[in-house]
């Protein structure tokens, strides 16, 4: 078994297969960190979460796996996040009465009127992010609390972003639910809780990478391999035997070759298309090349603790600065900041690789971060003592108007031409999901491989890491998931 990528999906698949006695080799291009975007970087004893990762899932199986992997190092942490808009903090999720009070009487009246109009005359068949959010919250609240931040994240107009992304990331949340949540807070972790509204979550003492380092360690302890600094350059399938030959190259050019019955890929579809042999069809290659990704920079600033932020993170809705979100790592876990007299913030900038912000030097990015943190009133120049920059390629698969069609084209080619190749995880499936969703696709993929048949359609795992049943019931789970297995229609199995 060859697995491309040691992020949450790849390592979950490796762990589940290793427990079942399957021989596994995981290839990871990063020379130092496992975990993908869920890694924890470090600098002088300070630890950084790349993007902020809450450990909360509606899936009991995923929650149980987290506990199994890291039984003694998961903290229960309060959730606190706010929006910074016009030098004022607003709770997030929005607390309707607080928001309306801080916006003032006239602006509040316009927001309420706009919401009423959206409920009475919604956009029929919403196709864009703007359409979808306007239907939920009204045009005014969309403009104030969604537009600026979202366009920073994606580098494109909200009218160019598919409504699929809004439906996935804000699913189940409406203004009425936000009001009810403010009046009657829900405690606990019940399945009915909208993820956006949860008030606590679990979190590893030293960041999410701690979970995936533990997982990689367990995979290796069971006799399997997690090879670092190995970028896969070719995955060749022998049509006569069905065997795969996977070739990876390290930073010095040395090659590693593994022969396997199955290949599990978490690498971005656009990159996977370039390493498959035989090559995909021209239509599939064109579809893969058309998929886009948003890249990500974290400017880490270490500064004297002045109590400016108590939140886990804040969203910055100020168009005068380029920073989109600010993480407060001490609030995620106090152990991520070794000196209690210091604070450590991660200023997040969204960009495209090799353009704009990405091309700035680390020193220029730190200077920009310091300037904007001071401009926002969250620090003084004399308090900032150190910093570094973490760059993350292909952090977010872009949901533009055509992404779904391109994914469907590539997926159809893979299913027809490459038996034994399995796509899982965020970039592997070009789905902007959370790590629990990625893990569920990996768990069900392992089930399929062990069963020797496609009991599950991995694309039916929704964004809450829940499995959508369809078709007939299949055999009972070998690994023990509570989701009910299903068989694919006969045509899909060919």
Short mmCIF file of C-alpha atoms in Angstrom, two decimals:
data_model
loop_
_atom_site.label_atom_id
_atom_site.label_comp_id
_atom_site.label_asym_id
_atom_site.label_seq_id
_atom_site.Cartn_x
_atom_site.Cartn_y
_atom_site.Cartn_z
CA UNK A 1 0.00 0.00 0.00
CA UNK A 2 1.41 3.40 -1.01
CA UNK A 3 -0.02 6.60 0.46
CA UNK A 4 0.86 10.02 -0.94
CA UNK A 5 0.82 12.66 1.80
CA UNK A 6 1.14 12.52 5.60
CA UNK A 7 -1.69 14.88 6.51
CA UNK A 8 -4.77 13.92 8.55
CA UNK A 9 -6.26 11.87 5.70
CA UNK A 10 -3.08 10.05 4.69
CA UNK A 11 -2.01 9.22 8.23
CA UNK A 12 -5.51 8.14 9.27
CA UNK A 13 -5.62 5.72 6.34
CA UNK A 14 -2.13 4.48 7.19
CA UNK A 15 -3.07 3.93 10.83
CA UNK A 16 -6.30 2.08 10.11
CA UNK A 17 -4.63 -0.18 7.52
CA UNK A 18 -1.63 -0.79 9.77
CA UNK A 19 -3.94 -1.94 12.55
CA UNK A 20 -5.46 -4.42 10.12
CA UNK A 21 -2.01 -5.85 9.31
CA UNK A 22 -1.54 -4.24 5.89
CA UNK A 23 1.91 -3.22 4.73
CA UNK A 24 1.96 0.57 4.24
CA UNK A 25 4.44 3.16 2.99
CA UNK A 26 3.58 6.86 3.38
CA UNK A 27 5.42 9.45 1.27
CA UNK A 28 5.59 13.00 2.64
CA UNK A 29 7.26 15.84 0.75
CA UNK A 30 7.93 17.99 3.81
CA UNK A 31 11.38 17.24 5.26
CA UNK A 32 10.35 18.00 8.86
CA UNK A 33 6.62 18.11 9.60
CA UNK A 34 3.76 15.66 9.24
CA UNK A 35 0.16 16.85 9.41
CA UNK A 36 -0.11 18.90 6.21
CA UNK A 37 -2.00 22.10 6.98
CA UNK A 38 -2.72 20.56 10.41
CA UNK A 39 0.97 20.54 11.29
CA UNK A 40 2.42 22.50 14.19
CA UNK A 41 5.46 24.59 13.29
CA UNK A 42 7.89 25.76 15.96
CA UNK A 43 10.38 28.56 16.48
CA UNK A 44 12.56 29.01 19.58
CA UNK A 45 10.17 26.93 21.68
CA UNK A 46 7.02 28.70 20.42
CA UNK A 47 4.48 26.52 18.60
CA UNK A 48 2.18 27.66 15.79
CA UNK A 49 -1.06 26.21 14.49
CA UNK A 50 -1.34 26.79 10.74
CA UNK A 51 -4.87 28.10 10.38
CA UNK A 52 -6.40 27.15 13.72
CA UNK A 53 -7.78 23.61 14.17
CA UNK A 54 -10.59 22.85 16.58
CA UNK A 55 -10.90 19.19 17.51
CA UNK A 56 -14.66 18.83 17.40
CA UNK A 57 -16.69 16.44 15.28
CA UNK A 58 -20.23 15.18 14.99
CA UNK A 59 -18.71 11.79 14.20
CA UNK A 60 -18.24 9.64 17.30
CA UNK A 61 -15.76 7.51 15.35
CA UNK A 62 -13.50 10.48 14.65
CA UNK A 63 -13.71 11.70 18.25
CA UNK A 64 -12.84 8.19 19.47
CA UNK A 65 -9.87 7.99 17.10
CA UNK A 66 -8.49 11.30 18.38
CA UNK A 67 -8.71 9.94 21.92
CA UNK A 68 -7.04 6.69 20.85
CA UNK A 69 -4.16 8.49 19.16
CA UNK A 70 -3.52 11.07 21.88
CA UNK A 71 -5.19 9.84 25.09
CA UNK A 72 -3.33 12.01 27.62
CA UNK A 73 -2.63 15.27 25.81
CA UNK A 74 -5.99 16.67 24.72
CA UNK A 75 -7.13 19.81 26.53
CA UNK A 76 -10.71 21.02 26.73
CA UNK A 77 -10.59 24.64 25.56
CA UNK A 78 -13.22 27.39 25.53
CA UNK A 79 -14.07 28.72 22.09
CA UNK A 80 -13.74 32.46 21.69
CA UNK A 81 -13.60 34.32 18.40
CA UNK A 82 -14.65 37.81 17.40
CA UNK A 83 -14.89 40.09 14.38
CA UNK A 84 -12.89 43.33 14.35
CA UNK A 85 -14.84 45.93 12.38
CA UNK A 86 -14.38 49.71 12.54
CA UNK A 87 -12.21 49.40 15.65
CA UNK A 88 -14.94 47.50 17.47
CA UNK A 89 -15.14 43.84 18.42
CA UNK A 90 -18.25 41.83 17.55
CA UNK A 91 -18.87 38.32 18.83
CA UNK A 92 -18.64 35.53 16.32
CA UNK A 93 -20.98 33.79 15.74
CA UNK A 94 -22.91 37.03 15.60
CA UNK A 95 -24.98 37.94 18.61
CA UNK A 96 -27.78 39.83 16.99
CA UNK A 97 -28.57 42.28 19.80
CA UNK A 98 -24.90 43.10 20.44
CA UNK A 99 -24.24 43.60 16.73
CA UNK A 100 -27.24 45.84 16.22
CA UNK A 101 -26.40 47.88 19.34
CA UNK A 102 -22.79 48.48 18.27
CA UNK A 103 -23.74 49.31 14.70
CA UNK A 104 -26.01 52.12 15.88
CA UNK A 105 -29.69 52.84 15.41
CA UNK A 106 -29.66 53.83 11.73
CA UNK A 107 -27.35 51.03 10.56
CA UNK A 108 -29.27 48.52 12.68
CA UNK A 109 -32.54 49.61 11.10
CA UNK A 110 -31.03 49.09 7.65
CA UNK A 111 -29.77 45.63 8.63
CA UNK A 112 -33.15 44.53 9.97
CA UNK A 113 -34.93 45.90 6.91
CA UNK A 114 -32.43 44.17 4.62
CA UNK A 115 -32.91 40.87 6.48
CA UNK A 116 -36.69 41.17 6.16
CA UNK A 117 -36.36 41.83 2.43
CA UNK A 118 -34.13 38.79 2.01
CA UNK A 119 -36.65 36.57 3.78
CA UNK A 120 -39.56 37.90 1.76
CA UNK A 121 -37.76 38.01 -1.59
CA UNK A 122 -34.80 35.61 -1.51
CA UNK A 123 -32.53 35.07 -4.49
CA UNK A 124 -33.98 32.10 -6.33
CA UNK A 125 -31.49 29.31 -7.04
CA UNK A 126 -28.48 31.07 -5.46
CA UNK A 127 -25.31 30.34 -7.39
CA UNK A 128 -22.75 32.58 -5.69
CA UNK A 129 -21.49 33.04 -2.14
CA UNK A 130 -23.05 36.50 -2.14
CA UNK A 131 -26.46 35.12 -3.13
CA UNK A 132 -26.38 32.39 -0.49
CA UNK A 133 -25.27 34.56 2.44
CA UNK A 134 -27.63 37.39 1.47
CA UNK A 135 -30.53 34.94 1.61
CA UNK A 136 -29.46 33.90 5.11
CA UNK A 137 -28.58 37.28 6.65
CA UNK A 138 -29.64 40.07 4.31
CA UNK A 139 -27.56 42.33 2.06
CA UNK A 140 -26.41 44.76 4.76
CA UNK A 141 -25.10 42.13 7.19
CA UNK A 142 -23.46 40.34 4.27
CA UNK A 143 -21.64 43.54 3.30
CA UNK A 144 -20.52 44.26 6.86
CA UNK A 145 -19.62 40.84 8.24
CA UNK A 146 -18.90 38.54 5.31
CA UNK A 147 -17.80 40.38 2.16
CA UNK A 148 -14.45 41.93 3.15
CA UNK A 149 -13.03 38.91 4.95
CA UNK A 150 -14.20 36.42 2.32
CA UNK A 151 -12.69 38.42 -0.52
CA UNK A 152 -9.40 38.62 1.40
CA UNK A 153 -9.39 34.85 1.76
CA UNK A 154 -10.12 34.06 -1.87
CA UNK A 155 -8.76 37.05 -3.77
CA UNK A 156 -11.91 37.23 -5.85
CA UNK A 157 -15.36 38.78 -5.75
CA UNK A 158 -18.03 37.06 -3.65
CA UNK A 159 -20.06 36.84 -6.85
CA UNK A 160 -17.37 34.60 -8.36
CA UNK A 161 -17.31 32.18 -5.41
CA UNK A 162 -19.65 29.22 -5.65
CA UNK A 163 -22.61 29.00 -3.29
CA UNK A 164 -21.33 25.48 -2.55
CA UNK A 165 -18.63 26.95 -0.34
CA UNK A 166 -21.09 28.98 1.74
CA UNK A 167 -23.46 26.03 2.07
CA UNK A 168 -20.56 23.87 3.23
CA UNK A 169 -18.88 26.27 5.67
CA UNK A 170 -21.94 28.05 7.13
CA UNK A 171 -24.34 25.13 6.81
CA UNK A 172 -27.18 25.14 9.35
CA UNK A 173 -26.49 28.67 10.58
CA UNK A 174 -28.96 31.51 10.11
CA UNK A 175 -29.64 34.81 11.82
CA UNK A 176 -32.52 33.27 13.75
CA UNK A 177 -30.29 30.43 14.97
CA UNK A 178 -27.60 32.90 15.98
CA UNK A 179 -30.19 34.83 18.01
CA UNK A 180 -31.48 31.65 19.67
CA UNK A 181 -27.93 30.56 20.47
CA UNK A 182 -27.27 33.91 22.14
CA UNK A 183 -30.45 33.69 24.23
CA UNK A 184 -30.22 29.96 25.05
CA UNK A 185 -26.59 28.79 24.89
CA UNK A 186 -26.15 25.10 24.11
CA UNK A 187 -23.71 23.24 26.28
CA UNK A 188 -22.17 19.91 25.51
CA UNK A 189 -21.37 18.30 22.21
CA UNK A 190 -24.69 17.02 20.89
CA UNK A 191 -25.07 16.04 17.26
CA UNK A 192 -27.64 18.81 16.71
CA UNK A 193 -25.13 21.58 17.43
CA UNK A 194 -24.11 23.66 14.43
CA UNK A 195 -20.30 23.57 14.30
CA UNK A 196 -20.07 27.33 13.99
CA UNK A 197 -21.92 27.69 17.33
CA UNK A 198 -19.97 25.29 19.56
CA UNK A 199 -18.60 26.86 22.74
CA UNK A 200 -15.74 24.45 23.50
CA UNK A 201 -13.48 21.98 21.76
CA UNK A 202 -10.56 19.68 22.42
CA UNK A 203 -7.05 20.67 21.46
CA UNK A 204 -3.60 19.01 21.78
CA UNK A 205 -1.28 20.63 24.33
CA UNK A 206 1.28 21.56 21.71
CA UNK A 207 -0.96 22.06 18.71
CA UNK A 208 -2.56 19.77 16.10
CA UNK A 209 0.77 18.50 14.81
CA UNK A 210 1.14 16.67 18.11
CA UNK A 211 -1.79 14.45 17.07
CA UNK A 212 -0.27 13.61 13.70
CA UNK A 213 3.22 13.08 15.03
CA UNK A 214 1.69 10.56 17.45
CA UNK A 215 -0.20 8.91 14.59
CA UNK A 216 2.95 8.66 12.44
CA UNK A 217 4.80 7.18 15.42
CA UNK A 218 2.15 4.50 15.87
CA UNK A 219 2.24 3.63 12.16
CA UNK A 220 6.01 3.16 12.36
CA UNK A 221 5.73 1.19 15.61
CA UNK A 222 3.53 -1.32 13.74
CA UNK A 223 6.38 -1.93 11.28
CA UNK A 224 5.37 0.45 8.50
CA UNK A 225 7.08 3.48 6.97
CA UNK A 226 6.46 7.22 6.99
CA UNK A 227 9.14 8.59 4.68
CA UNK A 228 9.87 12.31 4.98
CA UNK A 229 11.34 14.55 2.28
CA UNK A 230 9.94 12.21 -0.38
CA UNK A 231 8.07 13.92 -3.20
CA UNK A 232 6.28 11.44 -5.45
CA UNK A 233 7.34 11.95 -9.06
CA UNK A 234 5.53 9.05 -10.73
CA UNK A 235 2.74 6.59 -10.00
CA UNK A 236 2.63 3.93 -12.73
CA UNK A 237 0.01 1.21 -13.08
CA UNK A 238 0.71 -2.04 -14.90
CA UNK A 239 -2.52 -2.84 -16.74
CA UNK A 240 -1.60 -6.54 -17.04
CA UNK A 241 -0.94 -7.18 -13.34
CA UNK A 242 -2.82 -4.29 -11.70
CA UNK A 243 0.28 -3.42 -9.68
CA UNK A 244 1.39 0.13 -9.00
CA UNK A 245 4.97 1.33 -8.98
CA UNK A 246 5.38 4.56 -7.00
CA UNK A 247 8.59 6.55 -7.33
CA UNK A 248 9.56 9.34 -4.94
CA UNK A 249 12.62 11.60 -4.85
CA UNK A 250 14.23 13.27 -1.82
CA UNK A 251 15.86 16.70 -1.66
CA UNK A 252 19.19 15.28 -2.83
CA UNK A 253 17.69 13.52 -5.83
CA UNK A 254 17.79 9.99 -4.41
CA UNK A 255 14.86 7.85 -5.53
CA UNK A 256 12.70 5.46 -3.51
CA UNK A 257 10.53 2.96 -5.36
CA UNK A 258 7.61 1.00 -3.87
CA UNK A 259 5.40 -1.58 -5.56
CA UNK A 260 1.81 -1.67 -4.25
CA UNK A 261 -1.64 -3.05 -5.01
CA UNK A 262 -3.31 0.26 -4.11
CA UNK A 263 -2.36 3.93 -4.09
CA UNK A 264 -4.12 6.40 -1.80
CA UNK A 265 -3.62 10.02 -2.87
CA UNK A 266 -4.10 13.14 -0.77
CA UNK A 267 -2.01 15.28 -3.11
CA UNK A 268 -3.77 18.11 -4.99
CA UNK A 269 -5.58 16.84 -8.07
CA UNK A 270 -3.65 19.28 -10.25
CA UNK A 271 -0.38 17.67 -9.13
CA UNK A 272 -1.70 14.10 -9.24
CA UNK A 273 -2.52 14.51 -12.93
CA UNK A 274 1.17 15.16 -13.69
CA UNK A 275 2.52 12.00 -12.04
CA UNK A 276 0.08 9.35 -13.27
CA UNK A 277 1.37 6.83 -15.81
CA UNK A 278 -0.23 6.19 -18.20
CA UNK A 279 -1.25 9.82 -18.42
CA UNK A 280 -4.92 10.75 -17.92
CA UNK A 281 -7.04 11.71 -20.89
CA UNK A 282 -6.61 15.17 -22.39
CA UNK A 283 -9.98 16.19 -20.92
CA UNK A 284 -8.95 15.03 -17.44
CA UNK A 285 -5.61 16.84 -17.65
CA UNK A 286 -7.34 20.05 -18.76
CA UNK A 287 -9.84 19.71 -15.91
CA UNK A 288 -7.05 19.21 -13.34
CA UNK A 289 -5.08 22.17 -14.67
CA UNK A 290 -8.20 24.34 -14.36
CA UNK A 291 -8.52 23.74 -10.62
CA UNK A 292 -7.20 26.60 -8.51
CA UNK A 293 -5.81 26.84 -5.00
CA UNK A 294 -5.35 29.66 -2.51
CA UNK A 295 -2.05 29.81 -0.64
CA UNK A 296 -1.44 31.00 2.88
CA UNK A 297 1.10 32.92 4.93
CA UNK A 298 1.30 33.10 8.73
CA UNK A 299 3.37 35.98 10.06
CA UNK A 300 4.21 34.97 13.62
CA UNK A 301 4.95 37.84 16.00
CA UNK A 302 6.25 37.33 19.55
CA UNK A 303 5.48 40.27 21.80
CA UNK A 304 5.09 41.30 25.41
CA UNK A 305 1.80 40.16 26.88
CA UNK A 306 -0.48 43.18 27.35
CA UNK A 307 -3.81 41.35 27.40
CA UNK A 308 -4.92 42.85 24.08
CA UNK A 309 -6.53 39.59 22.96
CA UNK A 310 -8.22 36.83 24.90
CA UNK A 311 -9.72 35.16 21.80
CA UNK A 312 -8.51 32.02 20.07
CA UNK A 313 -8.66 34.10 16.89
CA UNK A 314 -10.25 37.22 15.42
CA UNK A 315 -11.51 37.97 11.92
CA UNK A 316 -10.31 41.32 10.59
CA UNK A 317 -13.02 43.04 8.52
CA UNK A 318 -11.01 46.17 7.89
CA UNK A 319 -10.25 46.77 4.20
CA UNK A 320 -7.45 49.17 5.18
CA UNK A 321 -5.22 46.24 6.19
CA UNK A 322 -4.34 43.07 4.31
CA UNK A 323 -4.32 40.70 7.29
CA UNK A 324 -7.47 38.54 7.30
CA UNK A 325 -7.33 36.69 10.60
CA UNK A 326 -5.20 36.79 13.74
CA UNK A 327 -4.55 33.72 15.87
CA UNK A 328 -3.69 34.05 19.56
CA UNK A 329 -1.75 30.85 20.17
CA UNK A 330 -1.72 31.14 23.95
CA UNK A 331 -5.52 30.98 23.97
CA UNK A 332 -5.45 27.77 21.95
CA UNK A 333 -3.10 26.24 24.52
CA UNK A 334 -0.95 28.07 27.10
CA UNK A 335 1.78 25.48 26.53
CA UNK A 336 2.35 26.73 22.99
CA UNK A 337 3.93 29.89 24.45
CA UNK A 338 6.86 28.95 26.72
CA UNK A 339 7.17 32.33 28.47
CA UNK A 340 4.00 33.49 30.31
CA UNK A 341 5.18 37.10 30.06
CA UNK A 342 4.95 36.89 26.27
CA UNK A 343 2.15 36.61 23.75
CA UNK A 344 2.39 35.01 20.33
CA UNK A 345 0.10 36.05 17.48
CA UNK A 346 -0.22 34.55 14.02
CA UNK A 347 -1.29 37.08 11.39
CA UNK A 348 -2.80 35.24 8.45
CA UNK A 349 -2.45 36.50 4.90
CA UNK A 350 -4.11 34.82 1.92
CA UNK A 351 -2.43 34.93 -1.47
CA UNK A 352 -1.51 33.05 -4.62
CA UNK A 353 1.89 31.42 -4.79
CA UNK A 354 4.57 33.42 -6.63
CA UNK A 355 2.44 36.59 -6.75
CA UNK A 356 2.00 39.64 -4.53
CA UNK A 357 2.50 38.92 -0.83
CA UNK A 358 4.07 35.53 -1.51
CA UNK A 359 7.02 37.21 -3.20
CA UNK A 360 7.86 39.38 -0.19
CA UNK A 361 10.83 38.33 1.94
CA UNK A 362 10.24 37.05 5.46
CA UNK A 363 11.64 40.31 6.81
CA UNK A 364 9.24 42.36 4.69
CA UNK A 365 6.30 40.22 5.80
CA UNK A 366 7.22 40.60 9.47
CA UNK A 367 7.44 44.37 9.02
CA UNK A 368 4.02 44.39 7.34
CA UNK A 369 2.53 42.28 10.12
CA UNK A 370 3.95 44.52 12.84
CA UNK A 371 2.69 47.66 11.09
CA UNK A 372 -0.83 46.30 10.68
CA UNK A 373 -1.00 44.90 14.23
CA UNK A 374 -0.11 48.38 15.54
CA UNK A 375 -2.56 50.03 13.11
CA UNK A 376 -5.34 47.82 14.50
CA UNK A 377 -4.50 48.92 18.05
CA UNK A 378 -3.42 45.45 19.18
CA UNK A 379 0.26 46.19 19.92
CA UNK A 380 2.91 48.86 20.38
CA UNK A 381 6.11 48.79 18.36
CA UNK A 382 8.28 48.48 21.47
CA UNK A 383 6.40 45.35 22.57
CA UNK A 384 7.30 43.29 19.46
CA UNK A 385 10.49 41.36 20.12
CA UNK A 386 10.74 38.60 17.49
CA UNK A 387 8.96 36.76 14.70
CA UNK A 388 9.06 34.37 11.79
CA UNK A 389 7.02 33.40 8.73
CA UNK A 390 5.36 30.08 7.83
CA UNK A 391 4.31 29.52 4.20
CA UNK A 392 1.64 26.97 3.26
CA UNK A 393 1.08 26.07 -0.38
CA UNK A 394 -2.36 25.02 -1.63
CA UNK A 395 -4.05 25.58 1.70
CA UNK A 396 -7.52 26.10 0.23
CA UNK A 397 -9.07 24.52 -2.87
CA UNK A 398 -10.91 27.29 -4.68
CA UNK A 399 -14.66 26.94 -5.23
CA UNK A 400 -15.19 28.99 -8.36
CA UNK A 401 -18.08 28.61 -10.81
CA UNK A 402 -16.52 25.70 -12.68
CA UNK A 403 -14.68 23.73 -9.98
CA UNK A 404 -17.41 21.06 -9.55
CA UNK A 405 -17.46 20.30 -13.28
CA UNK A 406 -13.67 19.99 -13.39
CA UNK A 407 -13.59 17.68 -10.37
CA UNK A 408 -16.34 15.50 -11.86
CA UNK A 409 -14.43 15.20 -15.15
CA UNK A 410 -11.20 14.16 -13.45
CA UNK A 411 -12.97 11.83 -11.04
CA UNK A 412 -14.75 10.01 -13.88
CA UNK A 413 -11.43 9.43 -15.66
CA UNK A 414 -9.73 8.14 -12.50
CA UNK A 415 -12.55 5.72 -11.71
CA UNK A 416 -12.52 4.32 -15.24
CA UNK A 417 -8.79 4.19 -15.97
CA UNK A 418 -7.04 3.62 -12.63
CA UNK A 419 -8.45 0.79 -10.52
CA UNK A 420 -6.71 0.76 -7.15
CA UNK A 421 -6.27 4.55 -7.01
CA UNK A 422 -8.20 6.24 -4.21
CA UNK A 423 -8.64 10.01 -3.70
CA UNK A 424 -9.18 11.22 -0.11
CA UNK A 425 -8.82 14.36 1.97
CA UNK A 426 -9.06 18.08 1.29
CA UNK A 427 -6.78 18.46 -1.70
CA UNK A 428 -7.11 14.86 -2.80
CA UNK A 429 -10.84 15.45 -3.44
CA UNK A 430 -10.69 19.25 -3.92
CA UNK A 431 -13.13 19.70 -1.05
CA UNK A 432 -12.73 22.55 1.40
CA UNK A 433 -13.34 20.41 4.46
CA UNK A 434 -12.22 20.15 8.06
CA UNK A 435 -9.79 17.52 9.29
CA UNK A 436 -12.58 15.30 10.67
CA UNK A 437 -14.14 15.09 7.19
CA UNK A 438 -10.72 14.23 5.75
CA UNK A 439 -10.30 11.55 8.38
CA UNK A 440 -13.70 10.02 7.65
CA UNK A 441 -12.90 9.72 3.94
CA UNK A 442 -9.68 7.94 4.95
CA UNK A 443 -11.43 5.59 7.36
CA UNK A 444 -14.00 4.56 4.78
CA UNK A 445 -11.31 4.21 2.12
CA UNK A 446 -9.49 1.76 4.39
CA UNK A 447 -12.76 -0.16 4.80
CA UNK A 448 -13.14 -0.42 1.03
CA UNK A 449 -9.59 -1.70 0.54
CA UNK A 450 -9.84 -4.28 3.32
CA UNK A 451 -13.20 -5.50 2.03
CA UNK A 452 -11.84 -5.84 -1.51
CA UNK A 453 -14.84 -3.96 -2.91
CA UNK A 454 -16.29 -0.42 -2.83
CA UNK A 455 -18.67 -0.67 0.10
CA UNK A 456 -18.65 3.12 0.44
CA UNK A 457 -18.71 5.98 -2.01
CA UNK A 458 -16.21 8.34 -0.35
CA UNK A 459 -17.76 11.32 -2.12
CA UNK A 460 -20.92 10.78 -0.06
CA UNK A 461 -19.16 11.83 3.14
CA UNK A 462 -20.56 15.26 3.92
CA UNK A 463 -18.79 18.21 5.50
CA UNK A 464 -19.83 17.24 9.04
CA UNK A 465 -17.95 13.94 8.65
CA UNK A 466 -21.27 12.14 8.37
CA UNK A 467 -21.99 9.48 5.78
CA UNK A 468 -24.96 9.92 3.45
CA UNK A 469 -26.52 6.51 2.80
CA UNK A 470 -27.84 5.62 -0.62
CA UNK A 471 -28.31 2.35 -2.45
CA UNK A 472 -28.43 -1.05 -0.78
CA UNK A 473 -26.84 -2.08 2.49
CA UNK A 474 -23.58 -3.93 2.18
CA UNK A 475 -21.41 -6.04 4.44
CA UNK A 476 -20.76 -5.08 8.04
CA UNK A 477 -17.84 -2.77 8.80
CA UNK A 478 -14.46 -4.45 9.35
CA UNK A 479 -12.93 -1.56 11.26
CA UNK A 480 -16.00 -0.81 13.35
CA UNK A 481 -17.44 2.46 12.05
CA UNK A 482 -21.04 3.10 13.01
CA UNK A 483 -21.92 4.43 9.56
CA UNK A 484 -23.91 1.91 7.52
CA UNK A 485 -21.93 0.50 4.57
CA UNK A 486 -23.41 0.70 1.11
CA UNK A 487 -22.72 -0.90 -2.22
CA UNK A 488 -22.28 1.27 -5.26
CA UNK A 489 -24.57 0.78 -8.25
CA UNK A 490 -23.22 -1.94 -10.54
CA UNK A 491 -22.22 0.59 -13.21
CA UNK A 492 -20.05 2.47 -10.74
CA UNK A 493 -18.19 -0.70 -9.74
CA UNK A 494 -16.97 -1.54 -13.23
#
